[in-house]
Short mmCIF file of C-alpha atoms and ligand atoms in Angstrom, two decimals:
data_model
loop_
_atom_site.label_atom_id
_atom_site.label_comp_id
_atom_site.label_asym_id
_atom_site.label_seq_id
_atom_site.Cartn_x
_atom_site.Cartn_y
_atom_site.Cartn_z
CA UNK A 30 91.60 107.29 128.61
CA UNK A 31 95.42 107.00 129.04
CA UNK A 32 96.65 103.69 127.66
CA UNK A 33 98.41 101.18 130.69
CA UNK A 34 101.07 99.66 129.30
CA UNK A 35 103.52 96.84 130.51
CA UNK A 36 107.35 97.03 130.90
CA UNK A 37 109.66 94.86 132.50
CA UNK A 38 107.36 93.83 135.38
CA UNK A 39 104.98 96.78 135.92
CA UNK A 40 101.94 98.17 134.33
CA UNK A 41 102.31 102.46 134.34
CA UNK A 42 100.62 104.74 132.28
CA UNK A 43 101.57 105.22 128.73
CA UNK A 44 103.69 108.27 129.06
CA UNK A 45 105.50 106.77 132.00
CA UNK A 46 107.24 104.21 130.50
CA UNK A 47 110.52 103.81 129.86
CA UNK A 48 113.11 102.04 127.90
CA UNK A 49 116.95 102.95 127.81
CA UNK A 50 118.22 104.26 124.61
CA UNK A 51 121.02 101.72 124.80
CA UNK A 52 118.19 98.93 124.38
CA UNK A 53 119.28 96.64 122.10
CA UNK A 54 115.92 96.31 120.12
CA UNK A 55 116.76 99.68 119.68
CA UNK A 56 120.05 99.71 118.61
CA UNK A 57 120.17 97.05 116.53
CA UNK A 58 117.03 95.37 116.09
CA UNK A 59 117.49 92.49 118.10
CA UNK A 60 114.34 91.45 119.74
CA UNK A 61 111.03 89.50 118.56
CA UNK A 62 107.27 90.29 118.68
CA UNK A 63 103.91 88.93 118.46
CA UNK A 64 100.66 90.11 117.70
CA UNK A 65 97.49 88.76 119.33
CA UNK A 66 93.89 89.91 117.90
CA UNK A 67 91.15 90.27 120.65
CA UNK A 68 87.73 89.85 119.70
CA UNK A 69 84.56 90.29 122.57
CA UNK A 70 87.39 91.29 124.93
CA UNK A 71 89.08 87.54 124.64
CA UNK A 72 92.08 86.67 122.62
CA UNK A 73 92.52 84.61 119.41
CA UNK A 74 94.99 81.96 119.84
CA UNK A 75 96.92 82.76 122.53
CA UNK A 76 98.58 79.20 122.22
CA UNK A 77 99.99 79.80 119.08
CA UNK A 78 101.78 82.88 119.33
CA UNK A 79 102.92 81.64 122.72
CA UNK A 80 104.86 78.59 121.11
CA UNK A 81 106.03 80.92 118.11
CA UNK A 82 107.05 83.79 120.33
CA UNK A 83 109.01 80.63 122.55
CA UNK A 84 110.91 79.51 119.14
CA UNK A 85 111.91 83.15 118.19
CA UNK A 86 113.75 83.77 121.41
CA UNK A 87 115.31 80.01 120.89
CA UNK A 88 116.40 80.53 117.40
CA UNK A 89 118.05 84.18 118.88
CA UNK A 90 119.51 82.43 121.67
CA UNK A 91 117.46 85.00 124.06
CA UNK A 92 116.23 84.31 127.77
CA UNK A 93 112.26 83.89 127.96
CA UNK A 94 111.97 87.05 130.61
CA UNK A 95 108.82 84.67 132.02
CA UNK A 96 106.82 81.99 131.34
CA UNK A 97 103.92 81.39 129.16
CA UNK A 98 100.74 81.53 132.03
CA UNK A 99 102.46 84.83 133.44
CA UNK A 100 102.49 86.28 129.45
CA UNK A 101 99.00 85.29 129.16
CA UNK A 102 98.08 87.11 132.61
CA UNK A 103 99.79 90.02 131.27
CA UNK A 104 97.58 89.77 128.41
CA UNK A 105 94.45 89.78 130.00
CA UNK A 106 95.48 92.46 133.03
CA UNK A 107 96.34 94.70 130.22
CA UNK A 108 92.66 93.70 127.97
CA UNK A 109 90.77 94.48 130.96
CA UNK A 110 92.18 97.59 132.42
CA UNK A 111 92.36 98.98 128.67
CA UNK A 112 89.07 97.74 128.30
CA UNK A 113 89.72 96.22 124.81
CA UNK A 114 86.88 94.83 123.04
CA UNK A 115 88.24 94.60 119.30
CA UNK A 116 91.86 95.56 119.64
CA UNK A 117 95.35 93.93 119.34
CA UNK A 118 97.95 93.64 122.14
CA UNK A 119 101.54 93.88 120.91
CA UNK A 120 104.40 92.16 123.09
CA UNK A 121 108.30 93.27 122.45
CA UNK A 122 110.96 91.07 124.06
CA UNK A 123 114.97 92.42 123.31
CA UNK A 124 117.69 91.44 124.56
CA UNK A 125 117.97 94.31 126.93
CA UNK A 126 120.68 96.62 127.56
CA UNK A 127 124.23 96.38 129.35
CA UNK A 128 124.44 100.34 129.08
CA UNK A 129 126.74 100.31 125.94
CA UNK A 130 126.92 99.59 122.51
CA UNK A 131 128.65 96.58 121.09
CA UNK A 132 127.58 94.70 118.04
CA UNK A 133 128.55 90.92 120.08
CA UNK A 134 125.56 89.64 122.61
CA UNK A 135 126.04 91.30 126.14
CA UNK A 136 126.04 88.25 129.26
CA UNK A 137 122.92 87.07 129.37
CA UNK A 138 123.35 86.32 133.33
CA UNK A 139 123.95 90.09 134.03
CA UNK A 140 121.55 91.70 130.90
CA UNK A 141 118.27 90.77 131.25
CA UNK A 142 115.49 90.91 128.11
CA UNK A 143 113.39 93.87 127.58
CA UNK A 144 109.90 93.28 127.63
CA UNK A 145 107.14 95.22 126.89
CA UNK A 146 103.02 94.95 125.77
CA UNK A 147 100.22 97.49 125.19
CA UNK A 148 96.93 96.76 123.51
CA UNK A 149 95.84 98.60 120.54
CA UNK A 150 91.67 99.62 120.84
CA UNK A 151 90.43 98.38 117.23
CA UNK A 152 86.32 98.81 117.32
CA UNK A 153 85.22 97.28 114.44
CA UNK A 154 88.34 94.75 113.74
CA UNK A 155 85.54 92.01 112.84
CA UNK A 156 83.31 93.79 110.78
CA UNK A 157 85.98 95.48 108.84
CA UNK A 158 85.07 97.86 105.57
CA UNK A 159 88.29 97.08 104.18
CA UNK A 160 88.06 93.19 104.24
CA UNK A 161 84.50 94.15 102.27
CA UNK A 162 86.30 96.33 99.62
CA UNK A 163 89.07 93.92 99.57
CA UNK A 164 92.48 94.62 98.97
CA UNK A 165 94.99 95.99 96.01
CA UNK A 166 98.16 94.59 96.03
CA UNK A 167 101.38 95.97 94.27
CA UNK A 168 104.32 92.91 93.80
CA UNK A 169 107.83 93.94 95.01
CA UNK A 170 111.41 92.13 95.22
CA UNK A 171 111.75 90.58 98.39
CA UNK A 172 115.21 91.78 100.07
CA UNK A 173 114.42 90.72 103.10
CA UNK A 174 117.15 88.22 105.28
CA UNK A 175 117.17 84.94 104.89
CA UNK A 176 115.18 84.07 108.70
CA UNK A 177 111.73 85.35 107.86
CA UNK A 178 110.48 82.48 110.12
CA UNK A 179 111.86 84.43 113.17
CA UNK A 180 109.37 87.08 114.15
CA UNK A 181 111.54 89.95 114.71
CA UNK A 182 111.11 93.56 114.65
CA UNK A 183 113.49 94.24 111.84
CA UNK A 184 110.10 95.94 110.16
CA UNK A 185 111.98 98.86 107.48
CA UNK A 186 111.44 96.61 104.41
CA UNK A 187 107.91 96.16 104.94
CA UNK A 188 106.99 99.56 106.48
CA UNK A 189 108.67 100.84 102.70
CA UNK A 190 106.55 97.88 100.81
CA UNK A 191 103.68 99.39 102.34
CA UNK A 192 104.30 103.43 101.77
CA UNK A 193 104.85 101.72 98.22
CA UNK A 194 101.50 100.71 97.73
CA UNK A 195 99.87 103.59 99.24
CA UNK A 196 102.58 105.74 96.59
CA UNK A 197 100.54 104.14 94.06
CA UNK A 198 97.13 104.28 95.49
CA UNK A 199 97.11 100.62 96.72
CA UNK A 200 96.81 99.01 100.24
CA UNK A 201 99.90 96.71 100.27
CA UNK A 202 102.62 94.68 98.68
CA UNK A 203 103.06 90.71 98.02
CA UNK A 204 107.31 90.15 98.13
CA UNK A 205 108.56 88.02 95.53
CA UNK A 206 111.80 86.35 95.27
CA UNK A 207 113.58 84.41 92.43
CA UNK A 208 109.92 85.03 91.09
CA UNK A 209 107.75 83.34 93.20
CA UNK A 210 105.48 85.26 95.92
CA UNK A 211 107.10 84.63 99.20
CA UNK A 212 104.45 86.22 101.12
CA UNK A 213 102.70 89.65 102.07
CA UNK A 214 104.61 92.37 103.80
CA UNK A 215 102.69 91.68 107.22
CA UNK A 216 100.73 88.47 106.30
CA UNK A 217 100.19 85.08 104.59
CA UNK A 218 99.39 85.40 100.56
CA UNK A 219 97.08 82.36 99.12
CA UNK A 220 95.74 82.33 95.41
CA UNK A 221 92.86 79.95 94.91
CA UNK A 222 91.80 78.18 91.55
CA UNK A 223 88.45 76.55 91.89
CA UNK A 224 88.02 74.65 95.08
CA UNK A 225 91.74 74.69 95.81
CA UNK A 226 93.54 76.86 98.28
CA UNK A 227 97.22 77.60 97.12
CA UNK A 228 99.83 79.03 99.44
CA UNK A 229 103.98 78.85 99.77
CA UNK A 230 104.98 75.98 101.79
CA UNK A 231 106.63 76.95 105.22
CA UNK A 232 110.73 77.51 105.13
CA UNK A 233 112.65 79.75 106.70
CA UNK A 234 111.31 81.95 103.18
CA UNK A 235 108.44 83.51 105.15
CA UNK A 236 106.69 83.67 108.35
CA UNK A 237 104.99 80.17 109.86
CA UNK A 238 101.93 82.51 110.50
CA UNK A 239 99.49 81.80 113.01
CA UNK A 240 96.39 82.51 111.39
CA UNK A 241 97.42 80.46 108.26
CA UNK A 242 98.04 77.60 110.11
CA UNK A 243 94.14 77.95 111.83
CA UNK A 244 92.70 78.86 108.06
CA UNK A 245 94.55 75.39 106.29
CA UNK A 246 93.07 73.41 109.28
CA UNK A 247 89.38 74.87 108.90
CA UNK A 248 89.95 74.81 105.27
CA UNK A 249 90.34 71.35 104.83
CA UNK A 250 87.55 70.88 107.56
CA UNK A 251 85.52 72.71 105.06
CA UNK A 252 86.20 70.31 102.25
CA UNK A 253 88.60 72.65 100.62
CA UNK A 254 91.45 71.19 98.84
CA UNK A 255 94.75 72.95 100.16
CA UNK A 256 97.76 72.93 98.44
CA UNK A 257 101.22 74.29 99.99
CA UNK A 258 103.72 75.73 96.98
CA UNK A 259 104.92 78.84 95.61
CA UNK A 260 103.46 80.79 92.77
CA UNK A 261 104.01 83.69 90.74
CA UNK A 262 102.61 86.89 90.13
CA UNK A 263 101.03 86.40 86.82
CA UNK A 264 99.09 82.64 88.21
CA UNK A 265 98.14 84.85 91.11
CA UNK A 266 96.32 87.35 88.36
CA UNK A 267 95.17 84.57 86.56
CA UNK A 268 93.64 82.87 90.01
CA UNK A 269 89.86 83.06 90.76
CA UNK A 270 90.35 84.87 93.83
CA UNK A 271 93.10 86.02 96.22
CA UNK A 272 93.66 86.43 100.23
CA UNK A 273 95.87 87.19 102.85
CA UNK A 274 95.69 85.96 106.69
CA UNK A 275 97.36 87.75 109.50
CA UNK A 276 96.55 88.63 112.77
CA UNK A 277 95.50 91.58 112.59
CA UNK A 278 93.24 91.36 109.67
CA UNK A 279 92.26 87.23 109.52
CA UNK A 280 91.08 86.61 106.46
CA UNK A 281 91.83 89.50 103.68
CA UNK A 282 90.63 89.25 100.19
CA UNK A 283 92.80 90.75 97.75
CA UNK A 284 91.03 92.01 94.29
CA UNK A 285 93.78 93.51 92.20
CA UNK A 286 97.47 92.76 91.62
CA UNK A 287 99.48 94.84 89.97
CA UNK A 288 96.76 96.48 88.28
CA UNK A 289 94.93 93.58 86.89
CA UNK A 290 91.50 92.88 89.12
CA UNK A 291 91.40 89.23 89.93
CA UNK A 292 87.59 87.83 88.73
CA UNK A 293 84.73 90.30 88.98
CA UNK A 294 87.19 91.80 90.72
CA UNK A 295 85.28 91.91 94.09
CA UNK A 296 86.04 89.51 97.26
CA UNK A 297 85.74 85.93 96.06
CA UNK A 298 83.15 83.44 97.68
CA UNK A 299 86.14 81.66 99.21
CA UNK A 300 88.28 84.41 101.04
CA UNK A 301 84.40 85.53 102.06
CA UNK A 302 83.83 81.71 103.76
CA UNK A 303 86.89 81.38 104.99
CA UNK A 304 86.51 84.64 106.93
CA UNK A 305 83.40 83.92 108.28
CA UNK A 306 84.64 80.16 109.14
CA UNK A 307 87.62 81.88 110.90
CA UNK A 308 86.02 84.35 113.21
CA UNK A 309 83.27 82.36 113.96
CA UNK A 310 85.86 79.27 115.25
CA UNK A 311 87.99 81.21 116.34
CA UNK A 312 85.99 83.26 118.72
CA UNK A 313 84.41 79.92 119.94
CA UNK A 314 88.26 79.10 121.67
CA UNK A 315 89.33 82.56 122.41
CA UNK A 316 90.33 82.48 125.91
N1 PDD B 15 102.26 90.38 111.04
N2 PDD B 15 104.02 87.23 107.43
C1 PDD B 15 104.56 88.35 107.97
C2 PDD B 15 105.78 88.92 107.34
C3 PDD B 15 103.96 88.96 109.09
O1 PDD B 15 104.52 90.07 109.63
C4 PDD B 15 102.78 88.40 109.64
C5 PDD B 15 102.11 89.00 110.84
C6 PDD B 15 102.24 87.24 109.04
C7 PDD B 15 101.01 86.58 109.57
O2 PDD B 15 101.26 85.92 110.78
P1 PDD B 15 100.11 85.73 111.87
O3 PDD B 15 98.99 85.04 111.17
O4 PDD B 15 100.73 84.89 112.89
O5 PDD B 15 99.71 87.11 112.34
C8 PDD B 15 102.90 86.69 107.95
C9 PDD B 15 101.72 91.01 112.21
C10 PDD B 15 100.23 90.93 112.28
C11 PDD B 15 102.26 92.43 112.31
O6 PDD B 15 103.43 92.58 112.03
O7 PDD B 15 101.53 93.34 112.70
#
């Protein structure tokens, strides 16, 4: 089945979209994304990547090409004609093209913003082998810039963190700067020790993720403890257990770091929970 995507107000077959080469997102990286999971053909917290997606194009001083109910239309249109059960949908907004290039912003009443979404077909996104293998994790220097909290699609550091882990037989990389974990190279890293949860507190370090903020909440519903500050490699391979959260994964457990297997060195009882707890709430207010 060809793919229907979305650009800039129309939904056309994959290979018929189109995007000019003097795109800014292009050019120069300037434009923000989100990713939104869909599970049983609804999607997982549509609210929250709304508002994030809303404060990326404020921080970048970029037009909102529409409003929130007409993204979330655009999301299901493209669900249901793709007829996504598991999947992802990916959204793209740049600051569009005046047909040049020139490193300062182009007028923003004569360029408008590039948008674009298409779903990604996951079967299986739930019950994931991975997330029952667990994860190996390599630690590398974070050189990323200093805004990780805007969602953008400057992605080269992270693509290499990941072809660095797979170099080295492993399935990603935590980032670490002035030696403490800032966070994984496309999600949320959280040690725990005993009943506590411990993960960075939010800064402009790393990315105010979604599904963190949904696993802290049901977390502390649970009766975890959760507490928010950095930590280093060496307390992360001395930690009972390990996770990530994104997206596109939820809850991840991670069972090595840098070589050293964290407890038995299988998925830990909490990242296990905390799955389950996720997909099981989450589902409930998918929309
Ligand atoms: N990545 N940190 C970074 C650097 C990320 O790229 C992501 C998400 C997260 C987790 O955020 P959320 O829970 O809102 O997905 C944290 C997405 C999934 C991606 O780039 O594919």
């Amino acid at each position: 089945m060809t793919r229907t995507v979305y650009v800039n107000g129309a939904y056309v077959p994959e290979n018929e979209a189109t995007v000019s080469i003097f795109d800014r997102g292009f050019l120069m990286a300037d434009g923000v994304y989100e990713v939104t999971s869909v599970l049983g053909g609804k999607l997982i917290d549509f609210a929250g990547h709304a508002i994030r997606l809303e404060r990326s194009l404020s921080e970048l001083d970029m037009a909102q090409p529409c409003d929130m109910d007409e993204l979330l239309k655009i999301h299901r249109e493209l669900v249901r004609v793709n007829e996504i059960d598991e999947g992802l949908v990916y959204l793209q907004i740049t600051r569009g093209s005046d047909g040049d290039r020139d490193f300062l912003f182009p007028d923003p009443e004569t360029t408008k913003p590039t948008i674009v979404l298409f779903t990604q077909d996951k079967p299986g996104l739930a019950d994931s082998p991975a997330a029952k293998k667990g994860a190996k994790i390599i630690s590398i220097e974070d050189i990323r810039w200093g805004r990780r909290d805007i969602k953008t699609v400057q992605l080269l550091y992270p693509s290499m963190g990941k072809m660095m882990a797979k170099k080295v037989g492993c399935d990603d990389a935590w980032l670490v700067e002035d030696g403490m974990v800032t966070e994984g190279t496309s999600n949320n890293a959280y040690i725990v020790k005993g009943n506590t949860i411990i993960t960075r507190q939010l800064s402009n370090d790393i990315l105010h993720g979604i599904t963190r903020a949904a696993v802290l909440r049901m977390a502390k519903e649970a009766q975890m403890q959760v507490e928010e500050r950095s930590f280093t490699i060496v307390e992360a391979q001395e930690a009972d257990e390990a996770f990530t959260t994104s997206a596109s994964a939820f809850v991840m457990p991670v069972v090595e770091i840098d070589g050293v297997a964290l407890g038995d060195g299988k998925p830990g009882n909490i990242a296990k929970r905390l799955r389950e707890i996720y997909l099981e709430e989450s589902l409930k207010a998918a929309v």
